[in-house]
XYZ file of C-alpha atoms in Angstrom:
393
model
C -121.051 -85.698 16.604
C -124.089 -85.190 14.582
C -122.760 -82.362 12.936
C -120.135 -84.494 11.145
C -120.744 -84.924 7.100
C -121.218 -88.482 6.075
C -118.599 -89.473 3.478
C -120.902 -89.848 -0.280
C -119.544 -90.041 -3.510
C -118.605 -86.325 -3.553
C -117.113 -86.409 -0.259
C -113.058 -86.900 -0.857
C -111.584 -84.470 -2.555
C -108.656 -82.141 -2.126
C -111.052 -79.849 -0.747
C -111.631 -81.558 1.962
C -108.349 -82.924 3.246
C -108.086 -83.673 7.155
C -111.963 -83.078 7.327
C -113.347 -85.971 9.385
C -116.326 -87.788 7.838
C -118.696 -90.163 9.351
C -119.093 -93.247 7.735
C -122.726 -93.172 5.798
C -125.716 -95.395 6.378
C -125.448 -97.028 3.319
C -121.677 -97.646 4.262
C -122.527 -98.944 7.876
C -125.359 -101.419 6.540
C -122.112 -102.602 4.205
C -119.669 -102.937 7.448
C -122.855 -105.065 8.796
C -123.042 -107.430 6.052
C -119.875 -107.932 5.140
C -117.904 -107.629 8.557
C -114.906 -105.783 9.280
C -111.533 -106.138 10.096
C -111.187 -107.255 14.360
C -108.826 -103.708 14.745
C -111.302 -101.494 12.924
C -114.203 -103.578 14.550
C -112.740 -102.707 18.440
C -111.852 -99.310 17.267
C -115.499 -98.390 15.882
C -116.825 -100.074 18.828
C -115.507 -96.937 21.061
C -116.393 -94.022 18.903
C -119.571 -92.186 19.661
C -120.161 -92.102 15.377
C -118.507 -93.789 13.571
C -115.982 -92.135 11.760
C -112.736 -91.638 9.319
C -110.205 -88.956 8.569
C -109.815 -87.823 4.596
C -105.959 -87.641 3.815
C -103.784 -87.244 0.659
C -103.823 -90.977 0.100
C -107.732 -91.175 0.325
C -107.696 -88.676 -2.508
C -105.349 -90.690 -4.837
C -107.075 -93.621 -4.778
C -110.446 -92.001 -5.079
C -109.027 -90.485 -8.418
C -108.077 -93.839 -9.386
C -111.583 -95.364 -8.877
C -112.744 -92.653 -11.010
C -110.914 -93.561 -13.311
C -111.456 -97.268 -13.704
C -115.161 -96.506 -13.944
C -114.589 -95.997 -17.658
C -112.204 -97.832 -18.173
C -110.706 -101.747 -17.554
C -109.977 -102.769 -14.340
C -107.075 -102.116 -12.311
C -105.475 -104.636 -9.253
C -104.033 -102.682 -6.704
C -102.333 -103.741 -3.805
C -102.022 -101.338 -0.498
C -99.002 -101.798 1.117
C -97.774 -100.132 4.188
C -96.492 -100.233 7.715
C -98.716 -101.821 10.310
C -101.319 -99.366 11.587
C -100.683 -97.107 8.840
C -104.531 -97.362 7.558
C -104.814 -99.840 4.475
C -108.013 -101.331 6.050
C -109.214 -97.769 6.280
C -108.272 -96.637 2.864
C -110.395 -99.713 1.560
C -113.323 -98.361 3.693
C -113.271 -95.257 1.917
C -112.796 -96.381 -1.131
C -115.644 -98.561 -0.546
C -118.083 -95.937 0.967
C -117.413 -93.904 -2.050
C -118.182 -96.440 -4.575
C -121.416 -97.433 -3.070
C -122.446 -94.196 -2.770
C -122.186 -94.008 -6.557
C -123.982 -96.799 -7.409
C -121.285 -99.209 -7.623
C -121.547 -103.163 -7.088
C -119.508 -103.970 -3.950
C -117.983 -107.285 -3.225
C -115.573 -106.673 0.052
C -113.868 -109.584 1.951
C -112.440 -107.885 5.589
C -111.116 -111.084 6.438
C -109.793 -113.016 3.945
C -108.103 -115.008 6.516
C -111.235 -116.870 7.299
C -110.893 -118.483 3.916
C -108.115 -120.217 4.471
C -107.199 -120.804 8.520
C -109.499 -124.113 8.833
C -112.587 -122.420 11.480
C -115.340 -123.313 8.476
C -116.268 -126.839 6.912
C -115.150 -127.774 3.962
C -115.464 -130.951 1.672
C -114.162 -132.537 -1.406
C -116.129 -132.100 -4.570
C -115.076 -134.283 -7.091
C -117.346 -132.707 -9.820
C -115.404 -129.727 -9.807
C -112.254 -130.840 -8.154
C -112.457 -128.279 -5.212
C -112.913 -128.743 -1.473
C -116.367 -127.168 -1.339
C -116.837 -124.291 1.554
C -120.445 -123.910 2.066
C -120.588 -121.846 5.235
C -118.524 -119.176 3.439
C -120.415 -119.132 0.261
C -123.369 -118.624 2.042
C -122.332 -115.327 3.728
C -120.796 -114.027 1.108
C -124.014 -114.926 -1.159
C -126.414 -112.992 1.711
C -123.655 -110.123 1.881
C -123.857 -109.511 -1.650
C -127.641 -109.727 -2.102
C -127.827 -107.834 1.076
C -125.831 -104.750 0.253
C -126.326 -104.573 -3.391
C -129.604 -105.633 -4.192
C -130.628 -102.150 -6.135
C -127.398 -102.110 -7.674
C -128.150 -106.015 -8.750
C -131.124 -105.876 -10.795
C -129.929 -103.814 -13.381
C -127.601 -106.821 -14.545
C -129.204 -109.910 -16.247
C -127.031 -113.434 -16.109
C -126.122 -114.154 -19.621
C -126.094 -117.959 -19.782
C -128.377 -120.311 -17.782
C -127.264 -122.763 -15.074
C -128.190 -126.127 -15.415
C -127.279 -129.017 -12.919
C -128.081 -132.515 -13.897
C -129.629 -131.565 -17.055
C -132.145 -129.312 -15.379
C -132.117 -125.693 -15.613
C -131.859 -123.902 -12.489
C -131.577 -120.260 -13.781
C -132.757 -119.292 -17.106
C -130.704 -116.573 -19.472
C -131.908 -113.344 -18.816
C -132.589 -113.516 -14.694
C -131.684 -110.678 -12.575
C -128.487 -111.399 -10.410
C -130.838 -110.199 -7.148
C -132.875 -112.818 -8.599
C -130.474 -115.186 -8.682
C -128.797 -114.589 -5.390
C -132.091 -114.668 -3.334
C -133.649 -118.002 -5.504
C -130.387 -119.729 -4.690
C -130.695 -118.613 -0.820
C -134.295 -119.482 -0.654
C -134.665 -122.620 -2.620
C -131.399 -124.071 -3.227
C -129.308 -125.856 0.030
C -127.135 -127.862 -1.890
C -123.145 -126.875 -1.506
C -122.237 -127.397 -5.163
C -125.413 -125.507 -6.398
C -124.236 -122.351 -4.186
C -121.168 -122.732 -5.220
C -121.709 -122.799 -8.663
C -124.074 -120.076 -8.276
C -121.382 -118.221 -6.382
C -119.050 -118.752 -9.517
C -122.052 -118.163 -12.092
C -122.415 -114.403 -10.046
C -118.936 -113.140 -10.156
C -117.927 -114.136 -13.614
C -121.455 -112.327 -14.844
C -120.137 -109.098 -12.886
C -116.455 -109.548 -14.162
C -117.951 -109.526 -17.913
C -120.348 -107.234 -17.690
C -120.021 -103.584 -18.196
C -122.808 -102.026 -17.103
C -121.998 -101.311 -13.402
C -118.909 -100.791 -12.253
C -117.709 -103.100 -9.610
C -114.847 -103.161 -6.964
C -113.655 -106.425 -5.245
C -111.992 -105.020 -2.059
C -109.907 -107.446 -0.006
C -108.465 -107.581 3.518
C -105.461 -109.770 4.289
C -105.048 -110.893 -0.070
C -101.724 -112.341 0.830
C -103.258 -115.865 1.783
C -104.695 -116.515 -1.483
C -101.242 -117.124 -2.743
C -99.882 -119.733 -0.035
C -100.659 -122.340 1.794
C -103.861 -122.733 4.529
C -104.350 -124.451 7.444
C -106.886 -127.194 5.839
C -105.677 -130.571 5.446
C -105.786 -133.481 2.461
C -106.915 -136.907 3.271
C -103.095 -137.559 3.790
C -103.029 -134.267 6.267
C -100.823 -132.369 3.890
C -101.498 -128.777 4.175
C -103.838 -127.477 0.950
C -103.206 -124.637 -1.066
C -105.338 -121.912 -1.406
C -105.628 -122.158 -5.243
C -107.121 -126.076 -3.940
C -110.306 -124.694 -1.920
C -113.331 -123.805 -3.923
C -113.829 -119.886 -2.752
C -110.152 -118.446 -3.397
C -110.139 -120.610 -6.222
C -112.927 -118.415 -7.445
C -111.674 -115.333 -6.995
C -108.030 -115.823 -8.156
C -109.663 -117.165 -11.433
C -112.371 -114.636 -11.950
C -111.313 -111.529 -10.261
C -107.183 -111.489 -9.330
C -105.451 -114.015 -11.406
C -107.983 -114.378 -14.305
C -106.673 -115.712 -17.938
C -104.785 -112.962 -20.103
C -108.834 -112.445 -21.993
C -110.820 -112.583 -18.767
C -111.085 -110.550 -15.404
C -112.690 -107.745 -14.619
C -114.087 -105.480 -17.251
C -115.401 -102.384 -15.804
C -114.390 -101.341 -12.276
C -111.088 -102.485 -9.798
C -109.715 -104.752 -7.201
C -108.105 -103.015 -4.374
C -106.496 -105.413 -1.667
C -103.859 -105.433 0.960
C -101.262 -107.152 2.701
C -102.327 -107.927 6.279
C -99.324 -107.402 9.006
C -101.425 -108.137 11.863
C -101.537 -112.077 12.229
C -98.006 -113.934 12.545
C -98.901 -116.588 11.527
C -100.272 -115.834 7.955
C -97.301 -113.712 6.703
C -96.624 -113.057 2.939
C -95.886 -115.513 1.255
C -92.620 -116.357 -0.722
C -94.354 -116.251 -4.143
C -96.146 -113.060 -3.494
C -92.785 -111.684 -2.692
C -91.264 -112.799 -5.625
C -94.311 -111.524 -7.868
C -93.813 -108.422 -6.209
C -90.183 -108.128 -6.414
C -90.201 -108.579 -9.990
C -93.035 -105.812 -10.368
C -90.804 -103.269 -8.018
C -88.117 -103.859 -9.947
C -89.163 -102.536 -13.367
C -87.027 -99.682 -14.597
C -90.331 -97.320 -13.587
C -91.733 -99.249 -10.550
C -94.408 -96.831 -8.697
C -93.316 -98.492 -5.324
C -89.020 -99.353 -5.586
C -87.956 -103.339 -4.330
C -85.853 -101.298 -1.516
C -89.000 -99.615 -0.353
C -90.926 -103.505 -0.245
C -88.357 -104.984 1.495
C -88.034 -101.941 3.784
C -91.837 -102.682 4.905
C -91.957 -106.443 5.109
C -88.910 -106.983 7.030
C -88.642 -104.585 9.290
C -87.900 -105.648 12.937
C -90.990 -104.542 14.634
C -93.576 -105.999 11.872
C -95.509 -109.630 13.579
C -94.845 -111.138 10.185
C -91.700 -110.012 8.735
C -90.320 -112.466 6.041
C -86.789 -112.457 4.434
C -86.280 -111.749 1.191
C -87.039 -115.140 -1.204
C -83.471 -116.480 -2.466
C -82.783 -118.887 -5.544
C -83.622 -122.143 -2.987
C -86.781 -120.710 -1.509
C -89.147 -123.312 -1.974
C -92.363 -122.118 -3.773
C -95.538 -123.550 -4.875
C -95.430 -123.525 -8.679
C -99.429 -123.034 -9.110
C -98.920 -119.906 -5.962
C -96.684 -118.585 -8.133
C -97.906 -118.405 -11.373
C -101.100 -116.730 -9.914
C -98.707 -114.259 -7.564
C -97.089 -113.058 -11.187
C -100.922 -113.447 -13.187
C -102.463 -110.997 -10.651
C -100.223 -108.074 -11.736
C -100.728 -106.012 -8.803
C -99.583 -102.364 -9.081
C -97.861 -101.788 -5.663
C -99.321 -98.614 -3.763
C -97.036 -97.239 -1.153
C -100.258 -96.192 1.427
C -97.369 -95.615 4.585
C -97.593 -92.052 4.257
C -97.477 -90.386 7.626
C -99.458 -88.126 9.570
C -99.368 -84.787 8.407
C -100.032 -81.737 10.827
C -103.010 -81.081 9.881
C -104.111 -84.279 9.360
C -102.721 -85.315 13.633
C -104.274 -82.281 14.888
C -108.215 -83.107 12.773
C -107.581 -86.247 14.812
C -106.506 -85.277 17.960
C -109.573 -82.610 17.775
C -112.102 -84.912 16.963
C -110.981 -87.189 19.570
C -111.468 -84.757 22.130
C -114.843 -83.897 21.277
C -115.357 -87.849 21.564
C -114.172 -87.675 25.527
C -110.950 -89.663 23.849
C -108.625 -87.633 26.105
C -107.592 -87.009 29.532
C -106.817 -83.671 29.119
C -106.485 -80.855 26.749
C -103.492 -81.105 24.755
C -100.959 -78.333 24.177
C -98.945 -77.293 21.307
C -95.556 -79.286 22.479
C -97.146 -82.480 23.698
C -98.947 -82.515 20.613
C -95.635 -82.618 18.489
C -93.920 -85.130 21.092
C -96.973 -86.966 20.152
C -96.940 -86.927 16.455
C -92.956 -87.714 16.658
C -93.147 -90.737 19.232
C -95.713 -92.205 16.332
C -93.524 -91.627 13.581
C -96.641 -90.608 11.796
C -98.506 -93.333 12.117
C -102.458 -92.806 12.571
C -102.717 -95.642 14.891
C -99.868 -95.608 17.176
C -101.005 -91.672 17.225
C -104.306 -92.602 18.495
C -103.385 -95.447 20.453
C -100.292 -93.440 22.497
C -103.562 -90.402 23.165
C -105.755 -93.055 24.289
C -103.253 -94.150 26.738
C -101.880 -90.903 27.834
C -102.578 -89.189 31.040
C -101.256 -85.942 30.030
């Protein structure tokens, strides 16, 4: 598989449709600091090299990143059946930003944030619960894969905690992030820190940035952490997605990102984190719009189909919603992006041929077991590669 070419900033294109590309080394130190998704993460785990498949979608959204390097920021949010490759699509998207010198903040598993496996603590300074063993990965995963890309932006304010300076104007955010990992083990100081980071890379416009995120709809319901009277929090309540809905998704009508985009997606993997009624609603609203990209029909088509783990009904006039989940749902103004496109021909048979150079297969396919194939999928890349896996033919 060494003959593969690694997917750079030059790599999508139309030219290059159903070409398999291996994932780069600058992309794979990325997976490793960041994580990955637990389905891409098993899948990986069984190829000989690491690899991806460029389709028509990869292309669009590549355009689209090229586009929000000059200009504002765009929030878009990959929808699509299950196993139809949004986690994929972010990859890519990811891989080609870093390999243009992009900033790279990526969250595989947004899930984490919210489903109660971390500490947490109340901070009545800044009226958060306080999740240090979260900040600190994601403090180490940004220093770790962006550290070039890092010292070209300065902080523009200093950070003082009980009227002592802790960073002066003017330092280096590689600076920052590895002072504050060295020196600093207080939880409010990294998560201020934390805070201090992003909003200096939402405001700043000298590298581009893109805040990728796996699994976004939890950041609009509720978690699995518990008040001192064991209610249920919110996410908007817990210090990290607090963060990010107020710097980088939700952000005030003058704020948010400046130069670069936030791509996330709607996890249909885990039942018990389905989207939430106020996301819905957000997105209903959006889908609705005289010239809606992505039509409501088509939504509702995805999200409550039969064979989905965590299909919802549509939200009616006595669905009860979180005011606060809400008003960030609608303040995130997502454009929808329909990423269900299926398989095409050549896109299935690039698959199934790089599969069998892998040793995927039991046999060598022919023509008509091929298309039984592609049809019993219904296009979709990973009950394609799933049903070849398991085939004896």
């Amino acid at each position: 598989m060494s003959d593969l070419l690694e997917l750079d900033a030059s790599a999508i294109s139309k030219s290059t449709l159903a070409t398999p590309l291996a994932w780069s080394k600058l992309q794979l130190q990325a997976q490793s600091g960041f994580g990955l998704p637990q389905e891409i993460k098993r899948s990986q785990s069984i190829q000989p090299r690491p690899r991806t498949i460029v389709r028509s979608r990869s292309v669009s959204l590549i355009d689209s990143l090229e586009s929000a390097d000059k200009s504002s920021a765009q929030r878009q949010l990959l929808i699509g059946e299950l196993g139809c490759g949004k986690s994929t699509y972010i990859l890519q998207s990811i891989a080609h930003t870093l390999s243009a010198g992009w900033i790279v903040l990526y969250i595989p598993r947004a899930i984490s944030f919210v489903d109660s496996s971390s500490p947490y603590a109340y901070n009545a300074a800044l009226q958060t619960y306080l999740q240090p063993a979260i900040v600190d990965h994601l403090l180490s995963a940004m220093l770790e894969v962006n550290r070039k890309a890092l010292k070209q932006v300065q902080i523009k304010e200093s950070l003082s905690i009980d009227n002592k300076e802790v960073f002066a104007s003017g330092t280096t955010l590689d600076t920052v992030l590895d002072r504050a990992l060295k020196e600093h083990n207080s939880p409010l100081t990294r998560q201020l820190v934390l805070e201090l980071v992003w909003s200096t890379l939402a405001k700043q416009s000298e590298v581009p940035v893109l805040v990728a995120i796996d699994d976004a709809q939890v950041l609009f319901g509720p978690t699995r952490y518990r008040n001192p009277d064991f209610m249920p929090l919110q996410a908007y309540e817990l210090a990290v997605p607090r963060s990010l809905l107020n710097i980088f998704i939700a952000p005030r009508e003058d704020a948010g990102l400046k130069r670069g985009a936030v791509l996330a997606t709607i996890s249909m993997t885990h039942a018990s984190f389905p989207a939430p009624a106020e996301l819905l609603i957000a997105m209903r609203e959006s889908a609705s719009a005289e010239n809606a990209a992505v039509p409501w029909n088509r939504v509702k088509q995805i999200f409550a189909s039969p064979t989905c783990p965590t299909r919802v009904s549509e939200p009616h006039a006595y669905t009860e919603v979180d005011p606060q989940s809400l008003a960030n749902a609608r303040n995130a103004q997502f454009r929808l992006v329909d990423v269900g496109d299926k398989l095409t021909r050549p896109e299935a048979a690039s698959l199934l041929h790089l599969m069998s150079r892998e040793n995927a297969l039991w046999a060598v396919p022919d023509d008509e077991i091929f298309i039984e194939k592609l049809v019993e999928s219904s296009g979709n890349i990973r009950s394609f590669e799933q049903n070849w896996r398991k085939s004896l033919v």
